[in-house]
């Protein structure tokens, strides 16, 4: 039997029965990039490729117990968080991550579904600002999420500055919701712009693009890449997965995370 283990990434996220987004998307992405995924379920959802009908947060004690069971047994090289479900769950994840302060932590602050269904109450958003952002290695909001988390600042560079002031080491703001023939994604740190990446805008609408990007960054960080290079490689993987996407249902396309095979 092989004695070495691939890099391990632990994902905290809500379950998505379509496997387009959420925890299942995280696991597919992490595995596709050569890491081993661990998972902690933060909420159950009833959803399809068109939108989310209902979400049931898991009790915070269950999140703690799930995570401790695997963390006491397996060393992880990166954490990734998506939908956490409640303010209590935000606190539980923050405390767990704090116990492993040297491990990179990638956060996809999912506040709504692609259709606009709310996935975070105001108290959970405030807890995210207070408890998660100060522990975040890289935050990956789209422009709508960045403005909301930054108290409505219109300028995206100002949004990034405010989020970094709250404790994020890096903020990668994606431009899929902005106008233009290309999608501009910008990575910031405390010094300002670290890099800008432009991608041809694809014609379809996708379910799970943000989950794919954040999980891909976590996988690349787990493999030892520096944050700027991890962000670049993760964007390339995500764009190619979207370009190879497929439409199994009546709603959005799903990324094909195994396009390389």
XYZ file of N, CA and C in Angstrom:
783
model
N 0.840 -1.192 0.000
C 0.000 0.000 0.000
C 0.878 1.246 0.000
N 0.490 2.293 -0.783
C 1.264 3.534 -0.770
C 1.277 4.140 0.624
N 2.413 4.685 1.034
C 2.526 5.266 2.372
C 2.238 6.758 2.370
N 2.300 7.417 1.227
C 2.096 8.862 1.170
C 0.630 9.182 0.883
N 0.191 10.323 1.411
C -1.181 10.780 1.211
C -1.166 12.013 0.315
N -2.160 12.169 -0.550
C -2.280 13.434 -1.272
C -2.623 14.542 -0.297
N -2.421 15.804 -0.682
C -2.835 16.906 0.185
C -4.323 16.809 0.516
N -4.667 17.192 1.736
C -6.037 17.034 2.226
C -6.676 18.408 2.414
N -7.903 18.562 1.919
C -8.671 19.799 2.059
C -9.994 19.479 2.743
N -10.316 20.215 3.802
C -11.590 20.050 4.491
C -12.548 21.159 4.066
N -13.713 20.765 3.546
C -14.721 21.717 3.091
C -15.894 21.754 4.054
N -16.264 22.971 4.482
C -17.482 23.215 5.245
C -18.504 23.803 4.270
N -19.621 23.136 4.039
C -20.584 23.678 3.080
C -21.916 22.963 3.208
N -22.930 23.545 2.567
C -24.262 22.950 2.524
C -24.328 21.909 1.416
N -25.106 20.878 1.659
C -25.290 19.834 0.665
C -26.182 20.324 -0.474
N -25.818 19.970 -1.701
C -26.606 20.306 -2.888
C -26.943 19.010 -3.622
N -28.218 18.606 -3.667
C -28.573 17.346 -4.315
C -28.204 17.268 -5.795
N -28.041 18.408 -6.476
C -27.677 18.363 -7.894
C -26.189 18.106 -8.108
N -25.384 18.280 -7.071
C -23.912 18.214 -7.148
C -23.327 19.306 -8.039
N -24.141 20.293 -8.380
C -23.619 21.401 -9.172
C -22.867 22.399 -8.321
N -23.368 22.622 -7.115
C -22.763 23.589 -6.201
C -22.628 22.940 -4.831
N -22.317 23.765 -3.832
C -22.275 23.283 -2.470
C -21.198 22.259 -2.194
N -21.450 21.443 -1.191
C -20.446 20.497 -0.719
C -20.035 19.503 -1.803
N -21.004 19.032 -2.576
C -20.672 18.070 -3.624
C -19.761 18.699 -4.678
N -19.984 19.951 -5.007
C -19.102 20.641 -5.959
C -17.698 20.765 -5.398
N -17.602 21.060 -4.100
C -16.295 21.145 -3.459
C -15.543 19.823 -3.581
N -16.227 18.732 -3.269
C -15.575 17.423 -3.281
C -15.118 17.054 -4.689
N -15.969 17.316 -5.691
C -15.598 17.017 -7.069
C -14.376 17.828 -7.499
N -14.376 19.109 -7.157
C -13.271 19.982 -7.562
C -11.971 19.589 -6.883
N -12.024 19.391 -5.589
C -10.813 19.040 -4.830
C -10.228 17.736 -5.349
N -11.089 16.750 -5.610
C -10.614 15.474 -6.128
C -10.057 15.621 -7.537
N -10.722 16.415 -8.373
C -10.262 16.596 -9.751
C -8.869 17.200 -9.810
N -8.495 17.972 -8.784
C -7.192 18.628 -8.765
C -6.150 17.837 -7.974
N -6.473 16.615 -7.636
C -5.461 15.738 -7.064
C -5.317 15.782 -5.559
N -6.272 16.390 -4.863
C -6.263 16.396 -3.398
C -7.331 15.451 -2.872
N -7.230 15.144 -1.590
C -8.246 14.312 -0.954
C -9.195 15.210 -0.171
N -10.514 15.133 -0.458
C -11.458 15.995 0.252
C -12.014 15.358 1.514
N -12.114 16.171 2.562
C -12.898 15.856 3.744
C -14.102 16.796 3.750
N -15.184 16.398 4.390
C -16.388 17.224 4.310
C -17.101 17.336 5.649
N -17.619 18.536 5.892
C -18.485 18.799 7.043
C -19.755 19.456 6.505
N -20.881 18.798 6.711
C -22.167 19.310 6.224
C -22.660 20.406 7.163
N -22.923 21.586 6.618
C -23.403 22.704 7.425
C -24.904 22.919 7.314
N -25.512 22.429 6.224
C -26.950 22.595 6.013
C -27.407 21.601 4.952
N -28.692 21.279 4.999
C -29.328 20.481 3.959
C -30.161 21.417 3.102
N -30.205 21.162 1.811
C -31.018 21.997 0.932
C -31.917 21.132 0.064
N -33.041 21.710 -0.324
C -33.880 21.172 -1.387
C -33.729 22.146 -2.550
N -33.066 21.721 -3.596
C -32.811 22.610 -4.728
C -32.632 21.804 -5.993
N -32.753 22.511 -7.124
C -32.462 21.927 -8.420
C -31.578 22.895 -9.185
N -31.418 22.724 -10.469
C -30.528 23.601 -11.232
C -31.140 24.981 -11.470
N -32.388 25.179 -11.024
C -33.028 26.480 -11.177
C -32.926 27.345 -9.932
N -32.860 26.737 -8.758
C -32.787 27.540 -7.547
C -32.978 26.702 -6.303
N -32.929 27.378 -5.157
C -33.031 26.728 -3.851
C -34.447 26.914 -3.312
N -35.097 25.796 -2.964
C -36.451 25.864 -2.433
C -36.463 25.978 -0.916
N -35.515 25.324 -0.261
C -35.508 25.325 1.201
C -34.124 24.972 1.712
N -33.739 25.544 2.845
C -32.472 25.208 3.476
C -32.705 24.940 4.965
N -32.112 23.855 5.453
C -32.218 23.487 6.860
C -30.818 23.439 7.456
N -30.424 24.464 8.236
C -29.086 24.443 8.837
C -28.922 23.276 9.800
N -27.731 22.709 9.809
C -27.361 21.692 10.781
C -27.063 22.397 12.108
N -27.343 21.753 13.226
C -27.015 22.356 14.517
C -25.508 22.539 14.653
N -25.118 23.635 15.283
C -23.695 23.969 15.403
C -22.909 22.858 16.093
N -23.512 22.208 17.073
C -22.813 21.128 17.778
C -22.463 19.990 16.841
N -23.322 19.746 15.855
C -23.044 18.702 14.873
C -21.877 19.086 13.968
N -21.775 20.357 13.633
C -20.641 20.817 12.821
C -19.343 20.580 13.585
N -19.342 20.967 14.853
C -18.146 20.774 15.673
C -17.781 19.302 15.777
N -18.787 18.453 15.998
C -18.506 17.030 16.167
C -18.014 16.400 14.868
N -18.629 16.765 13.735
C -18.162 16.255 12.447
C -16.698 16.618 12.213
N -16.392 17.890 12.433
C -15.042 18.380 12.139
C -14.002 17.771 13.076
N -14.318 17.741 14.359
C -13.332 17.214 15.310
C -13.035 15.743 15.045
N -14.036 14.996 14.633
C -13.826 13.573 14.361
C -12.756 13.364 13.299
N -12.810 14.157 12.234
C -11.815 13.971 11.170
C -10.507 14.693 11.484
N -10.581 15.854 12.122
C -9.364 16.609 12.400
C -8.499 15.947 13.471
N -9.121 15.186 14.354
C -8.344 14.446 15.341
C -7.637 13.247 14.715
N -8.044 12.893 13.512
C -7.514 11.700 12.842
C -6.619 12.032 11.647
N -6.930 13.121 10.936
C -6.281 13.418 9.656
C -5.780 14.860 9.658
N -4.530 15.044 9.269
C -3.978 16.399 9.118
C -4.471 17.000 7.806
N -4.843 18.264 7.853
C -5.326 18.941 6.645
C -4.342 20.028 6.226
N -4.314 20.287 4.915
C -3.436 21.317 4.367
C -4.192 22.579 3.955
N -5.519 22.532 3.954
C -6.317 23.723 3.646
C -7.745 23.500 4.102
N -8.417 24.616 4.442
C -9.847 24.632 4.720
C -10.550 25.441 3.637
N -11.791 25.064 3.354
C -12.643 25.855 2.457
C -14.028 25.954 3.080
N -14.635 27.132 3.066
C -15.988 27.313 3.600
C -16.886 27.933 2.552
N -18.102 27.421 2.470
C -19.140 27.991 1.614
C -20.309 28.426 2.471
N -21.515 27.981 2.129
C -22.698 28.307 2.932
C -22.564 27.650 4.303
N -22.701 28.447 5.357
C -22.573 27.919 6.712
C -23.914 27.770 7.424
N -24.925 28.470 6.961
C -26.286 28.179 7.397
C -26.852 29.022 8.510
N -26.024 29.481 9.452
C -26.533 30.265 10.580
C -25.372 30.972 11.261
N -25.702 31.952 12.092
C -24.667 32.656 12.855
C -23.977 31.715 13.826
N -24.730 30.778 14.405
C -24.134 29.816 15.322
C -23.133 28.917 14.592
N -23.450 28.548 13.370
C -22.539 27.726 12.590
C -21.288 28.500 12.185
N -21.452 29.779 11.895
C -20.299 30.628 11.603
C -19.335 30.626 12.784
N -19.883 30.773 13.972
C -19.042 30.782 15.175
C -18.333 29.444 15.350
N -19.056 28.339 15.131
C -18.456 27.013 15.291
C -17.303 26.817 14.319
N -17.483 27.209 13.063
C -16.423 27.053 12.068
C -15.241 27.952 12.402
N -15.523 29.168 12.833
C -14.451 30.086 13.211
C -13.592 29.500 14.324
N -14.231 28.916 15.323
C -13.482 28.339 16.438
C -12.655 27.135 15.996
N -13.208 26.331 15.112
C -12.465 25.170 14.615
C -11.248 25.591 13.806
N -11.431 26.556 12.929
C -10.326 27.021 12.092
C -9.250 27.695 12.940
N -9.675 28.393 13.987
C -8.714 29.072 14.856
C -7.756 28.095 15.522
N -8.187 26.867 15.730
C -7.330 25.854 16.337
C -6.237 25.358 15.389
N -6.353 25.743 14.106
C -5.377 25.336 13.090
C -4.949 26.584 12.324
N -4.433 27.555 13.056
C -4.174 28.879 12.502
C -3.190 28.930 11.356
N -2.315 27.948 11.240
C -1.330 27.952 10.160
C -1.871 27.368 8.863
N -3.075 26.812 8.883
C -3.651 26.160 7.705
C -4.396 27.203 6.870
N -4.120 27.316 5.573
C -4.841 28.281 4.734
C -6.352 28.051 4.779
N -7.083 29.159 4.736
C -8.545 29.116 4.858
C -9.143 29.950 3.734
N -9.829 29.293 2.808
C -10.467 29.955 1.669
C -11.962 30.043 1.933
N -12.545 31.225 1.743
C -13.958 31.444 2.063
C -14.693 31.974 0.840
N -15.715 31.243 0.442
C -16.640 31.684 -0.605
C -17.888 32.192 0.114
N -18.064 33.509 0.214
C -19.167 34.044 1.026
C -20.492 34.017 0.262
N -21.068 32.835 0.126
C -22.298 32.669 -0.647
C -23.460 33.283 0.133
N -24.022 34.352 -0.401
C -25.120 35.026 0.282
C -26.466 34.747 -0.370
N -26.448 34.279 -1.627
C -27.692 33.984 -2.344
C -27.395 32.985 -3.451
N -28.421 32.291 -3.901
C -28.271 31.391 -5.037
C -28.191 32.207 -6.324
N -27.903 31.538 -7.429
C -27.850 32.231 -8.711
C -29.161 32.878 -9.079
N -30.288 32.316 -8.602
C -31.608 32.880 -8.855
C -31.917 34.031 -7.918
N -31.124 34.148 -6.855
C -31.357 35.208 -5.880
C -31.973 34.739 -4.592
N -32.147 33.420 -4.409
C -32.696 32.910 -3.157
C -31.723 33.192 -2.022
N -32.153 33.833 -0.936
C -31.223 34.168 0.159
C -30.710 32.915 0.853
N -29.410 32.908 1.119
C -28.773 31.771 1.784
C -28.052 32.183 3.057
N -28.211 33.438 3.469
C -27.596 33.901 4.708
C -28.455 35.013 5.306
N -28.852 34.843 6.572
C -29.592 35.886 7.278
C -28.626 36.988 7.714
N -29.186 38.130 8.109
C -28.339 39.270 8.467
C -27.419 38.962 9.643
N -27.899 38.191 10.629
C -27.030 37.893 11.758
C -25.872 36.991 11.341
N -26.113 36.113 10.358
C -25.037 35.258 9.862
C -24.021 36.077 9.072
N -24.493 37.059 8.327
C -23.583 37.922 7.574
C -22.713 38.738 8.529
N -23.327 39.256 9.586
C -22.557 40.021 10.563
C -21.543 39.136 11.271
N -21.936 37.903 11.586
C -20.992 36.962 12.203
C -19.855 36.627 11.247
N -20.179 36.527 9.977
C -19.148 36.283 8.967
C -18.117 37.406 8.981
N -18.590 38.645 9.033
C -17.677 39.794 9.077
C -16.793 39.745 10.331
N -17.402 39.459 11.470
C -16.691 39.559 12.742
C -15.798 38.361 13.045
N -16.227 37.163 12.629
C -15.554 35.951 13.079
C -14.783 35.210 11.987
N -15.245 35.292 10.754
C -14.612 34.532 9.670
C -13.590 35.371 8.911
N -13.947 36.599 8.553
C -13.021 37.414 7.761
C -11.651 37.574 8.421
N -11.573 37.773 9.745
C -10.245 37.918 10.354
C -9.377 36.670 10.269
N -9.951 35.526 9.933
C -9.191 34.274 9.841
C -8.976 33.832 8.391
N -9.426 34.644 7.427
C -9.481 34.216 6.035
C -8.174 34.489 5.298
N -7.649 33.450 4.669
C -6.482 33.614 3.805
C -6.892 34.258 2.497
N -7.958 33.722 1.861
C -8.455 34.309 0.623
C -9.973 34.254 0.595
N -10.581 35.423 0.413
C -12.023 35.570 0.271
C -12.330 35.681 -1.217
N -13.401 35.010 -1.679
C -13.680 34.986 -3.119
C -15.090 35.476 -3.437
N -15.451 36.698 -3.091
C -16.806 37.166 -3.379
C -16.967 37.562 -4.842
N -18.191 37.419 -5.365
C -18.488 38.116 -6.612
C -18.727 39.583 -6.267
N -18.933 40.405 -7.258
C -19.022 41.842 -7.007
C -20.230 42.199 -6.137
N -21.345 41.471 -6.292
C -22.522 41.737 -5.463
C -22.240 41.414 -4.002
N -21.605 40.275 -3.760
C -21.267 39.881 -2.392
C -20.246 40.822 -1.782
N -19.271 41.255 -2.587
C -18.248 42.171 -2.074
C -18.884 43.479 -1.601
N -19.807 44.009 -2.385
C -20.450 45.275 -2.006
C -21.297 45.106 -0.752
N -21.976 43.983 -0.638
C -22.814 43.779 0.547
C -21.958 43.581 1.790
N -20.912 42.796 1.683
C -20.047 42.568 2.841
C -19.311 43.837 3.249
N -19.057 44.724 2.275
C -18.333 45.968 2.541
C -19.281 47.135 2.804
N -20.479 46.823 3.287
C -21.457 47.852 3.687
C -21.855 48.767 2.540
N -21.940 48.197 1.328
C -22.508 48.941 0.216
C -21.564 49.831 -0.552
N -20.275 49.759 -0.325
C -19.334 50.553 -1.122
C -19.490 50.182 -2.597
N -19.562 51.177 -3.471
C -19.789 50.913 -4.893
C -18.509 50.499 -5.599
N -17.406 51.155 -5.271
C -16.131 50.885 -5.929
C -15.555 49.568 -5.416
N -15.215 48.664 -6.342
C -14.767 47.341 -5.924
C -13.409 47.385 -5.229
N -12.550 48.298 -5.618
C -11.264 48.433 -4.925
C -11.481 48.873 -3.484
N -12.449 49.739 -3.271
C -12.779 50.163 -1.903
C -13.392 49.002 -1.118
N -14.222 48.196 -1.787
C -14.759 47.002 -1.138
C -13.628 46.108 -0.658
N -12.668 45.866 -1.539
C -11.542 45.002 -1.183
C -10.767 45.588 -0.010
N -10.537 46.905 -0.027
C -9.789 47.530 1.075
C -10.515 47.334 2.397
N -11.835 47.516 2.394
C -12.592 47.348 3.634
C -12.549 45.902 4.129
N -12.646 44.952 3.207
C -12.623 43.540 3.589
C -11.243 43.136 4.109
N -10.201 43.686 3.520
C -8.844 43.425 4.018
C -8.648 44.076 5.381
N -9.218 45.266 5.553
C -9.145 45.919 6.863
C -9.838 45.089 7.949
N -10.810 44.281 7.545
C -11.497 43.420 8.506
C -10.731 42.128 8.785
N -9.614 41.940 8.083
C -8.761 40.817 8.440
C -8.405 39.850 7.342
N -9.056 39.930 6.174
C -8.712 39.015 5.080
C -7.286 39.298 4.594
N -6.541 38.234 4.320
C -5.202 38.412 3.782
C -5.254 38.767 2.303
N -6.107 38.075 1.558
C -6.322 38.333 0.136
C -7.820 38.349 -0.139
N -8.218 39.169 -1.120
C -9.604 39.195 -1.589
C -9.576 39.101 -3.115
N -10.221 38.065 -3.642
C -10.353 37.890 -5.089
C -11.799 38.199 -5.453
N -12.021 39.360 -6.075
C -13.376 39.764 -6.465
C -13.590 39.369 -7.922
N -14.623 38.559 -8.144
C -14.912 38.099 -9.502
C -15.928 39.015 -10.172
N -15.792 39.151 -11.480
C -16.573 40.142 -12.216
C -17.686 39.598 -13.082
N -18.185 38.418 -12.777
C -19.219 37.840 -13.632
C -20.499 38.668 -13.636
N -20.764 39.420 -12.569
C -21.984 40.227 -12.497
C -21.780 41.660 -13.004
N -20.567 41.959 -13.459
C -20.297 43.289 -14.008
C -20.453 43.270 -15.529
N -20.651 44.443 -16.115
C -20.832 44.529 -17.559
C -19.495 44.355 -18.274
N -19.574 43.936 -19.532
C -18.373 43.835 -20.356
C -18.292 42.519 -21.101
N -17.545 42.530 -22.207
C -17.396 41.316 -23.015
C -16.478 40.315 -22.342
N -15.625 40.794 -21.450
C -14.745 39.924 -20.696
C -15.118 39.972 -19.214
N -14.758 38.933 -18.504
C -14.918 38.896 -17.049
C -13.578 39.256 -16.427
N -13.577 40.301 -15.617
C -12.359 40.750 -14.944
C -12.402 40.307 -13.492
N -11.432 39.492 -13.109
C -11.261 39.060 -11.721
C -10.013 39.731 -11.163
N -10.127 40.329 -9.990
C -9.020 41.098 -9.430
C -8.672 40.591 -8.036
N -7.403 40.307 -7.843
C -6.900 39.854 -6.547
C -6.231 41.022 -5.841
N -6.625 41.248 -4.590
C -6.089 42.344 -3.784
C -5.423 41.788 -2.524
N -4.433 42.524 -2.024
C -3.945 42.326 -0.666
C -3.820 43.701 -0.026
N -3.154 43.807 1.102
C -3.111 45.087 1.813
C -2.398 46.182 1.031
N -1.584 45.803 0.047
C -0.873 46.792 -0.767
C -1.695 47.276 -1.953
N -2.811 46.604 -2.267
C -3.637 46.967 -3.414
C -3.804 45.791 -4.354
N -3.784 46.086 -5.660
C -3.999 45.043 -6.667
C -2.758 44.162 -6.776
N -2.961 42.856 -6.638
C -1.888 41.878 -6.803
C -1.832 41.396 -8.235
N -2.988 41.114 -8.811
C -3.060 40.704 -10.208
C -4.488 40.887 -10.719
N -4.602 41.056 -12.044
C -5.886 41.090 -12.728
C -5.879 40.007 -13.791
N -6.954 39.277 -13.889
C -7.090 38.233 -14.902
C -8.387 38.445 -15.652
N -8.289 38.433 -16.984
C -9.452 38.619 -17.849
C -9.774 37.316 -18.559
N -11.070 36.996 -18.603
C -11.526 35.748 -19.194
C -12.654 36.026 -20.178
N -12.671 35.343 -21.332
C -13.808 35.507 -22.238
C -15.112 35.161 -21.528
N -16.103 36.018 -21.703
C -17.392 35.770 -21.047
C -18.116 34.646 -21.772
N -18.469 33.611 -21.045
C -19.161 32.466 -21.629
C -20.650 32.775 -21.755
N -21.330 32.182 -22.737
C -22.719 32.568 -23.002
C -23.744 32.014 -22.037
N -23.423 30.930 -21.328
C -24.415 30.268 -20.480
C -24.400 30.827 -19.063
N -25.388 30.385 -18.273
C -25.450 30.676 -16.839
C -25.126 29.384 -16.103
N -24.313 29.494 -15.029
C -23.759 28.296 -14.405
C -24.125 28.214 -12.926
N -24.339 26.984 -12.488
C -24.645 26.666 -11.094
C -23.396 26.050 -10.471
N -22.734 26.790 -9.567
C -21.581 26.242 -8.879
C -20.241 26.796 -9.293
N -20.232 27.888 -10.028
C -18.945 28.447 -10.475
C -18.130 28.971 -9.294
N -18.789 29.648 -8.349
C -18.068 30.183 -7.199
C -17.530 29.096 -6.288
N -18.313 28.034 -6.094
C -17.845 26.901 -5.291
C -16.619 26.271 -5.932
N -16.670 26.130 -7.254
C -15.551 25.526 -7.982
C -14.296 26.355 -7.816
N -14.414 27.670 -7.978
C -13.249 28.544 -7.869
C -12.623 28.483 -6.486
N -13.436 28.628 -5.448
C -12.892 28.646 -4.087
C -12.260 27.304 -3.723
N -12.898 26.219 -4.106
C -12.342 24.900 -3.807
C -11.045 24.655 -4.575
N -10.993 25.148 -5.810
C -9.764 24.997 -6.595
C -8.620 25.792 -5.964
N -8.908 26.981 -5.455
C -7.871 27.755 -4.762
C -7.393 26.991 -3.533
N -8.330 26.451 -2.761
C -7.949 25.696 -1.562
C -7.073 24.499 -1.931
N -7.418 23.817 -3.019
C -6.625 22.661 -3.445
C -5.211 23.082 -3.834
N -5.102 24.169 -4.561
C -3.764 24.630 -4.986
C -2.950 25.126 -3.794
N -3.578 25.785 -2.841
C -2.857 26.185 -1.626
C -2.401 24.951 -0.848
N -3.252 23.943 -0.789
C -2.887 22.705 -0.099
C -1.685 22.034 -0.747
N -1.538 22.252 -2.049
C -0.410 21.680 -2.788
C 0.848 22.536 -2.696
N 0.760 23.646 -1.981
C 1.943 24.447 -1.709
C 2.138 25.665 -2.573
N 1.192 25.990 -3.451
C 1.345 27.173 -4.289
C 1.179 28.446 -3.458
N 1.870 29.504 -3.886
C 1.668 30.806 -3.282
C 0.280 31.332 -3.658
N -0.329 32.187 -2.829
C -1.709 32.603 -3.078
C -1.973 33.190 -4.462
N -1.113 34.048 -4.969
C -1.367 34.653 -6.276
C -1.372 33.608 -7.378
N -0.443 32.668 -7.325
C -0.398 31.624 -8.335
C -1.556 30.647 -8.150
N -1.920 30.357 -6.914
C -3.080 29.500 -6.668
C -4.345 30.123 -7.249
N -4.490 31.438 -7.086
C -5.650 32.131 -7.640
C -5.668 32.047 -9.154
N -4.518 32.235 -9.786
C -4.444 32.159 -11.243
C -4.779 30.758 -11.745
N -4.166 29.738 -11.164
C -4.415 28.369 -11.635
C -5.855 27.943 -11.385
N -6.421 28.368 -10.261
C -7.809 28.026 -9.952
C -8.772 28.684 -10.933
N -8.487 29.926 -11.327
C -9.324 30.578 -12.325
C -9.271 29.845 -13.665
N -8.084 29.426 -14.059
C -7.939 28.693 -15.318
C -8.755 27.401 -15.273
N -8.623 26.660 -14.179
C -9.382 25.416 -14.031
C -10.883 25.702 -14.082
N -11.328 26.719 -13.370
C -12.763 27.024 -13.309
C -13.295 27.434 -14.670
N -12.568 28.290 -15.377
C -13.037 28.727 -16.700
C -13.155 27.531 -17.636
N -12.184 26.639 -17.614
C -12.226 25.476 -18.493
C -13.351 24.525 -18.093
N -13.596 24.385 -16.786
C -14.704 23.539 -16.332
C -16.051 24.119 -16.769
N -16.164 25.443 -16.741
C -17.396 26.084 -17.198
C -17.549 25.958 -18.712
N -16.465 26.174 -19.433
C -16.515 26.078 -20.895
C -16.922 24.688 -21.354
N -16.584 23.678 -20.541
C -16.941 22.293 -20.857
C -18.232 21.874 -20.149
N -18.982 22.847 -19.638
C -20.157 22.558 -18.831
C -21.269 21.870 -19.611
N -22.238 21.364 -18.862
C -23.350 20.620 -19.456
C -24.642 21.006 -18.745
N -25.759 20.713 -19.396
C -27.068 21.110 -18.866
C -27.938 19.876 -18.672
N -27.899 19.282 -17.468
C -28.666 18.057 -17.245
C -30.134 18.291 -16.908
N -30.478 19.516 -16.527
C -31.839 19.803 -16.099
C -32.440 20.958 -16.872
N -33.400 21.632 -16.240
C -34.133 22.710 -16.897
C -33.648 24.100 -16.492
N -32.562 24.143 -15.721
C -32.052 25.426 -15.259
C -30.675 25.729 -15.800
N -29.759 26.027 -14.886
C -28.416 26.435 -15.273
C -27.558 25.249 -15.716
N -26.482 25.587 -16.409
C -25.459 24.608 -16.746
C -24.675 24.260 -15.475
N -24.065 23.085 -15.468
C -23.175 22.675 -14.383
C -21.750 22.602 -14.900
N -20.761 23.017 -14.106
C -19.369 22.879 -14.528
C -18.990 21.403 -14.642
N -18.152 21.099 -15.609
C -17.608 19.747 -15.752
C -16.212 19.743 -15.146
N -16.112 19.354 -13.881
C -14.810 19.406 -13.196
C -13.825 18.347 -13.701
N -14.317 17.377 -14.455
C -13.438 16.321 -14.972
C -13.240 16.463 -16.469
N -13.221 17.709 -16.947
C -13.045 17.959 -18.379
C -11.709 17.466 -18.899
N -10.717 17.311 -18.021
C -9.382 16.916 -18.461
C -9.269 15.425 -18.716
N -10.259 14.648 -18.333
C -10.134 13.195 -18.452
C -10.775 12.691 -19.733
